[in-house]
C-alpha cells in the first residue's frame, strides 16, 4: 500500500460469532526448517516478502562488476521494509545512478520518499514524491499537500521521561485502550491501533480542541469494503502518555459517523481517537495484556538498530509480523492491535497451506471504520505462529485483507491478548512473552555486523 491509495484497516470488530475468536489455544511453535521456502535471487525474495533472506544477497549484489538497477532497487526495498534506512537510501540512490527506465525510476523515487517519510524527513519525502509523480507515478495530490504541510515541522518532538507505564483496558470490545491527554488539557480514551496508518481523531474531538488544520485539502481513506472516507488532516500541539509528551503530532480527522461501531448487546461503541502506526513507530510499546498495563519507551536514534533475528517489517507504513501457517513459512501478517479478530486473507487461499478442506459458512460479521460490514467464510483447525509461539485456532474466519492483497491475513487481539506483546520499532521485533518469562526484560538485540 502507498499513499496513492490509503486504506484505513483499523478498529475491526465482530458482530456475533464469538466462537470464531475465542477458541484459541497457545503452545510453543514447532517449525521444521525444511518447510521454509527458498528462492534464488533478491527480487524473488522481495516478491515473497521474505525480506531477511533478501538481505542475505547484499554481498552478491554489491560485488557484481555490472550492477543491476533492478537488483539494487529490490535490495533497497527489502532494507526499507526491514527498517535499515541508511542502507536502503544508499542502494536506491545507486540504482538511480544507473539511469534505469522511466517507470523504474519512478518506483525507486517513490521508495526513497517512503524511506524519508518513515524517518520523519518530510521535506526530502516531498521532493522524491514529486519526482516520482513527474516520472509517471500517480501519487494522490492530497498526499503531496500533506507532505508540503509538514515539510518544515518538527514533528513528534519529545519531552518528559523516556518511559512511562499506563493502565490499559482491552475488553468489551477486545481492543486495547488507554487514557491520554491531548494538547495538555483534554483527557481522552484512545485505542492503540497499529493497523491504522495515521492516528485518527473524530471531527467532534477536533472541533472541541480547535485542532490546527494542515490546510483545506481533503484526503481519501478506504474502508473495509473499499468505500471512500473523506478525511482532513491536523496537527496536535501535544499528546501525553503518562510522563511522556510528544509535540506536533500529525493526525487524520474523520467524520463522527464513520467511527461508530455496534458491539455485544447492540450497544454503540464510539471511538474518538486512535493512536496509529505513525505515532507508535516512535516507541517500544510493551502491552502486558494479562496485567492490563502498557509501557511506552521513547526510542532514541541509537536504539534504532534492527536485530539480526527481526520478525517485524514495515510495508505501506504499517507493521507486519513474519509468521507461519500450519508450521510452514514464511508468511506476512498485518499486525493490527485494533482488530478484535485474527483472520486469513481469502484472496490468498490458494497460496496458503490449508489442506484440501473447503471453507465453510459462518455467522460472524466483520465491521470496520466507515460503518462497513462484511461476511466471509471460515477454515477449521489452523495453526498460526509468531515469534516462539503458536495459536491453534478451532476456526479462523476468512475475509479480504483490503489493499494488502499479498498479506496472509491480519493478526488481531484474539491471538495477541494471550501474551505480553512488545512491538519494538527499534529492534524491528515483535516479542511474545508468556508465563514466567513475561516478567523478564526483553532480550537485547542481536545486531548484524553491517549495523
PDB file of C-alpha atoms in Angstrom, residues 128-256:
ATOM      1  CA  UNK A 128      11.133  12.417  -4.008  1.00  0.00           C
ATOM      2  CA  UNK A 129       7.339  12.096  -4.262  1.00  0.00           C
ATOM      3  CA  UNK A 130       7.214  14.999  -6.705  1.00  0.00           C
ATOM      4  CA  UNK A 131       9.985  13.461  -8.791  1.00  0.00           C
ATOM      5  CA  UNK A 132       8.134  10.125  -8.847  1.00  0.00           C
ATOM      6  CA  UNK A 133       4.976  11.960  -9.864  1.00  0.00           C
ATOM      7  CA  UNK A 134       6.861  13.666 -12.679  1.00  0.00           C
ATOM      8  CA  UNK A 135       8.071  10.297 -13.940  1.00  0.00           C
ATOM      9  CA  UNK A 136       4.566   8.928 -14.257  1.00  0.00           C
ATOM     10  CA  UNK A 137       3.618   7.531 -10.851  1.00  0.00           C
ATOM     11  CA  UNK A 138       0.083   8.610  -9.947  1.00  0.00           C
ATOM     12  CA  UNK A 139       0.546   9.847  -6.385  1.00  0.00           C
ATOM     13  CA  UNK A 140      -2.547  11.482  -4.959  1.00  0.00           C
ATOM     14  CA  UNK A 141      -2.387  15.261  -4.792  1.00  0.00           C
ATOM     15  CA  UNK A 142      -3.598  15.210  -1.196  1.00  0.00           C
ATOM     16  CA  UNK A 143      -0.515  13.215  -0.221  1.00  0.00           C
ATOM     17  CA  UNK A 144       1.683  15.838  -1.893  1.00  0.00           C
ATOM     18  CA  UNK A 145      -0.266  18.518   0.024  1.00  0.00           C
ATOM     19  CA  UNK A 146       0.183  16.572   3.273  1.00  0.00           C
ATOM     20  CA  UNK A 147       3.947  16.335   2.823  1.00  0.00           C
ATOM     21  CA  UNK A 148       4.087  20.010   1.870  1.00  0.00           C
ATOM     22  CA  UNK A 149       2.240  20.993   5.054  1.00  0.00           C
ATOM     23  CA  UNK A 150       4.710  19.044   7.217  1.00  0.00           C
ATOM     24  CA  UNK A 151       7.907  19.848   5.307  1.00  0.00           C
ATOM     25  CA  UNK A 152       9.144  22.378   7.867  1.00  0.00           C
ATOM     26  CA  UNK A 153       7.516  20.986  11.017  1.00  0.00           C
ATOM     27  CA  UNK A 154       9.464  19.430  13.877  1.00  0.00           C
ATOM     28  CA  UNK A 155       7.097  16.500  14.327  1.00  0.00           C
ATOM     29  CA  UNK A 156       6.999  14.164  17.338  1.00  0.00           C
ATOM     30  CA  UNK A 157       9.163  16.480  19.475  1.00  0.00           C
ATOM     31  CA  UNK A 158       9.871  14.528  22.652  1.00  0.00           C
ATOM     32  CA  UNK A 159       9.936  15.822  26.233  1.00  0.00           C
ATOM     33  CA  UNK A 160       9.411  14.199  29.623  1.00  0.00           C
ATOM     34  CA  UNK A 161      10.590  10.858  30.945  1.00  0.00           C
ATOM     35  CA  UNK A 162      11.932   8.253  28.499  1.00  0.00           C
ATOM     36  CA  UNK A 163       9.475   5.582  29.653  1.00  0.00           C
ATOM     37  CA  UNK A 164       6.032   5.516  31.213  1.00  0.00           C
ATOM     38  CA  UNK A 165       3.589   2.786  32.266  1.00  0.00           C
ATOM     39  CA  UNK A 166      -0.158   3.320  31.855  1.00  0.00           C
ATOM     40  CA  UNK A 167      -3.206   1.200  32.782  1.00  0.00           C
ATOM     41  CA  UNK A 168      -4.719  -0.497  29.730  1.00  0.00           C
ATOM     42  CA  UNK A 169      -8.190  -1.907  29.162  1.00  0.00           C
ATOM     43  CA  UNK A 170      -8.675  -4.473  26.424  1.00  0.00           C
ATOM     44  CA  UNK A 171     -12.151  -5.964  26.742  1.00  0.00           C
ATOM     45  CA  UNK A 172     -15.740  -5.244  25.680  1.00  0.00           C
ATOM     46  CA  UNK A 173     -14.722  -4.780  22.867  1.00  0.00           C
ATOM     47  CA  UNK A 174     -11.399  -6.594  22.740  1.00  0.00           C
ATOM     48  CA  UNK A 175      -9.142  -3.766  21.581  1.00  0.00           C
ATOM     49  CA  UNK A 176      -6.521  -2.054  23.819  1.00  0.00           C
ATOM     50  CA  UNK A 177      -7.500   1.373  25.169  1.00  0.00           C
ATOM     51  CA  UNK A 178      -5.680   3.858  27.372  1.00  0.00           C
ATOM     52  CA  UNK A 179      -6.291   7.317  28.789  1.00  0.00           C
ATOM     53  CA  UNK A 180      -4.110  10.028  27.252  1.00  0.00           C
ATOM     54  CA  UNK A 181      -4.058  13.802  27.317  1.00  0.00           C
ATOM     55  CA  UNK A 182      -4.303  15.870  24.163  1.00  0.00           C
ATOM     56  CA  UNK A 183      -2.989  19.428  23.882  1.00  0.00           C
ATOM     57  CA  UNK A 184      -2.206  19.394  27.584  1.00  0.00           C
ATOM     58  CA  UNK A 185      -5.809  19.692  28.728  1.00  0.00           C
ATOM     59  CA  UNK A 186      -8.187  17.099  27.303  1.00  0.00           C
ATOM     60  CA  UNK A 187      -8.214  13.577  28.737  1.00  0.00           C
ATOM     61  CA  UNK A 188      -9.479  11.066  26.205  1.00  0.00           C
ATOM     62  CA  UNK A 189      -9.755   7.289  25.926  1.00  0.00           C
ATOM     63  CA  UNK A 190      -7.693   6.219  22.907  1.00  0.00           C
ATOM     64  CA  UNK A 191      -7.443   2.904  21.051  1.00  0.00           C
ATOM     65  CA  UNK A 192      -3.918   1.588  20.407  1.00  0.00           C
ATOM     66  CA  UNK A 193      -4.300   0.683  16.751  1.00  0.00           C
ATOM     67  CA  UNK A 194      -1.166  -0.454  14.938  1.00  0.00           C
ATOM     68  CA  UNK A 195      -3.263  -1.228  11.868  1.00  0.00           C
ATOM     69  CA  UNK A 196      -4.062   2.447  11.240  1.00  0.00           C
ATOM     70  CA  UNK A 197      -1.510   4.257   9.076  1.00  0.00           C
ATOM     71  CA  UNK A 198      -2.204   7.572  10.816  1.00  0.00           C
ATOM     72  CA  UNK A 199      -3.567   8.467  14.211  1.00  0.00           C
ATOM     73  CA  UNK A 200      -7.216   9.427  13.762  1.00  0.00           C
ATOM     74  CA  UNK A 201      -9.429  11.867  15.671  1.00  0.00           C
ATOM     75  CA  UNK A 202     -13.168  12.311  15.328  1.00  0.00           C
ATOM     76  CA  UNK A 203     -14.459  15.603  13.944  1.00  0.00           C
ATOM     77  CA  UNK A 204     -16.212  16.229  17.251  1.00  0.00           C
ATOM     78  CA  UNK A 205     -12.966  15.952  19.204  1.00  0.00           C
ATOM     79  CA  UNK A 206     -11.001  18.003  16.668  1.00  0.00           C
ATOM     80  CA  UNK A 207     -13.607  20.784  16.840  1.00  0.00           C
ATOM     81  CA  UNK A 208     -13.703  20.735  20.633  1.00  0.00           C
ATOM     82  CA  UNK A 209      -9.907  21.067  20.790  1.00  0.00           C
ATOM     83  CA  UNK A 210      -9.676  23.614  17.941  1.00  0.00           C
ATOM     84  CA  UNK A 211      -7.092  21.377  16.275  1.00  0.00           C
ATOM     85  CA  UNK A 212      -4.850  23.163  13.789  1.00  0.00           C
ATOM     86  CA  UNK A 213      -5.693  22.042  10.266  1.00  0.00           C
ATOM     87  CA  UNK A 214      -2.880  21.218   7.854  1.00  0.00           C
ATOM     88  CA  UNK A 215      -4.653  23.096   5.093  1.00  0.00           C
ATOM     89  CA  UNK A 216      -8.056  22.931   3.429  1.00  0.00           C
ATOM     90  CA  UNK A 217      -7.357  19.846   1.345  1.00  0.00           C
ATOM     91  CA  UNK A 218      -9.148  16.535   1.901  1.00  0.00           C
ATOM     92  CA  UNK A 219      -7.703  13.050   1.635  1.00  0.00           C
ATOM     93  CA  UNK A 220      -9.433   9.766   0.978  1.00  0.00           C
ATOM     94  CA  UNK A 221      -9.110   6.693   3.142  1.00  0.00           C
ATOM     95  CA  UNK A 222     -10.805   3.476   2.106  1.00  0.00           C
ATOM     96  CA  UNK A 223     -12.892   1.377   4.449  1.00  0.00           C
ATOM     97  CA  UNK A 224     -13.406  -2.340   4.836  1.00  0.00           C
ATOM     98  CA  UNK A 225     -15.301  -2.730   1.568  1.00  0.00           C
ATOM     99  CA  UNK A 226     -13.217  -0.218  -0.350  1.00  0.00           C
ATOM    100  CA  UNK A 227     -15.705   2.576   0.230  1.00  0.00           C
ATOM    101  CA  UNK A 228     -14.115   6.063   0.292  1.00  0.00           C
ATOM    102  CA  UNK A 229     -13.957   8.011   3.555  1.00  0.00           C
ATOM    103  CA  UNK A 230     -13.135  11.699   3.251  1.00  0.00           C
ATOM    104  CA  UNK A 231     -10.694  12.960   5.894  1.00  0.00           C
ATOM    105  CA  UNK A 232      -8.904  16.158   6.714  1.00  0.00           C
ATOM    106  CA  UNK A 233      -5.531  16.457   8.404  1.00  0.00           C
ATOM    107  CA  UNK A 234      -4.437  18.280  11.518  1.00  0.00           C
ATOM    108  CA  UNK A 235      -1.568  18.789  13.912  1.00  0.00           C
ATOM    109  CA  UNK A 236      -1.968  18.237  17.648  1.00  0.00           C
ATOM    110  CA  UNK A 237       0.046  20.519  19.886  1.00  0.00           C
ATOM    111  CA  UNK A 238       0.848  17.566  22.136  1.00  0.00           C
ATOM    112  CA  UNK A 239      -0.061  14.013  23.125  1.00  0.00           C
ATOM    113  CA  UNK A 240       0.777  12.988  26.709  1.00  0.00           C
ATOM    114  CA  UNK A 241       1.261   9.327  27.663  1.00  0.00           C
ATOM    115  CA  UNK A 242       1.750   9.288  31.420  1.00  0.00           C
ATOM    116  CA  UNK A 243       5.097  11.091  31.841  1.00  0.00           C
ATOM    117  CA  UNK A 244       5.903  11.213  28.104  1.00  0.00           C
ATOM    118  CA  UNK A 245       4.982  14.148  25.889  1.00  0.00           C
ATOM    119  CA  UNK A 246       5.189  14.270  22.094  1.00  0.00           C
ATOM    120  CA  UNK A 247       4.554  17.637  20.465  1.00  0.00           C
ATOM    121  CA  UNK A 248       3.418  18.318  16.904  1.00  0.00           C
ATOM    122  CA  UNK A 249       1.632  15.044  16.213  1.00  0.00           C
ATOM    123  CA  UNK A 250       0.030  14.695  12.735  1.00  0.00           C
ATOM    124  CA  UNK A 251      -3.443  13.168  12.632  1.00  0.00           C
ATOM    125  CA  UNK A 252      -6.282  12.452  10.248  1.00  0.00           C
ATOM    126  CA  UNK A 253      -9.695  13.879  11.151  1.00  0.00           C
ATOM    127  CA  UNK A 254     -12.611  11.598  10.340  1.00  0.00           C
ATOM    128  CA  UNK A 255     -16.386  12.223  10.427  1.00  0.00           C
ATOM    129  CA  UNK A 256     -18.003  11.066  13.683  1.00  0.00           C
TER     130      UNK A 256
END
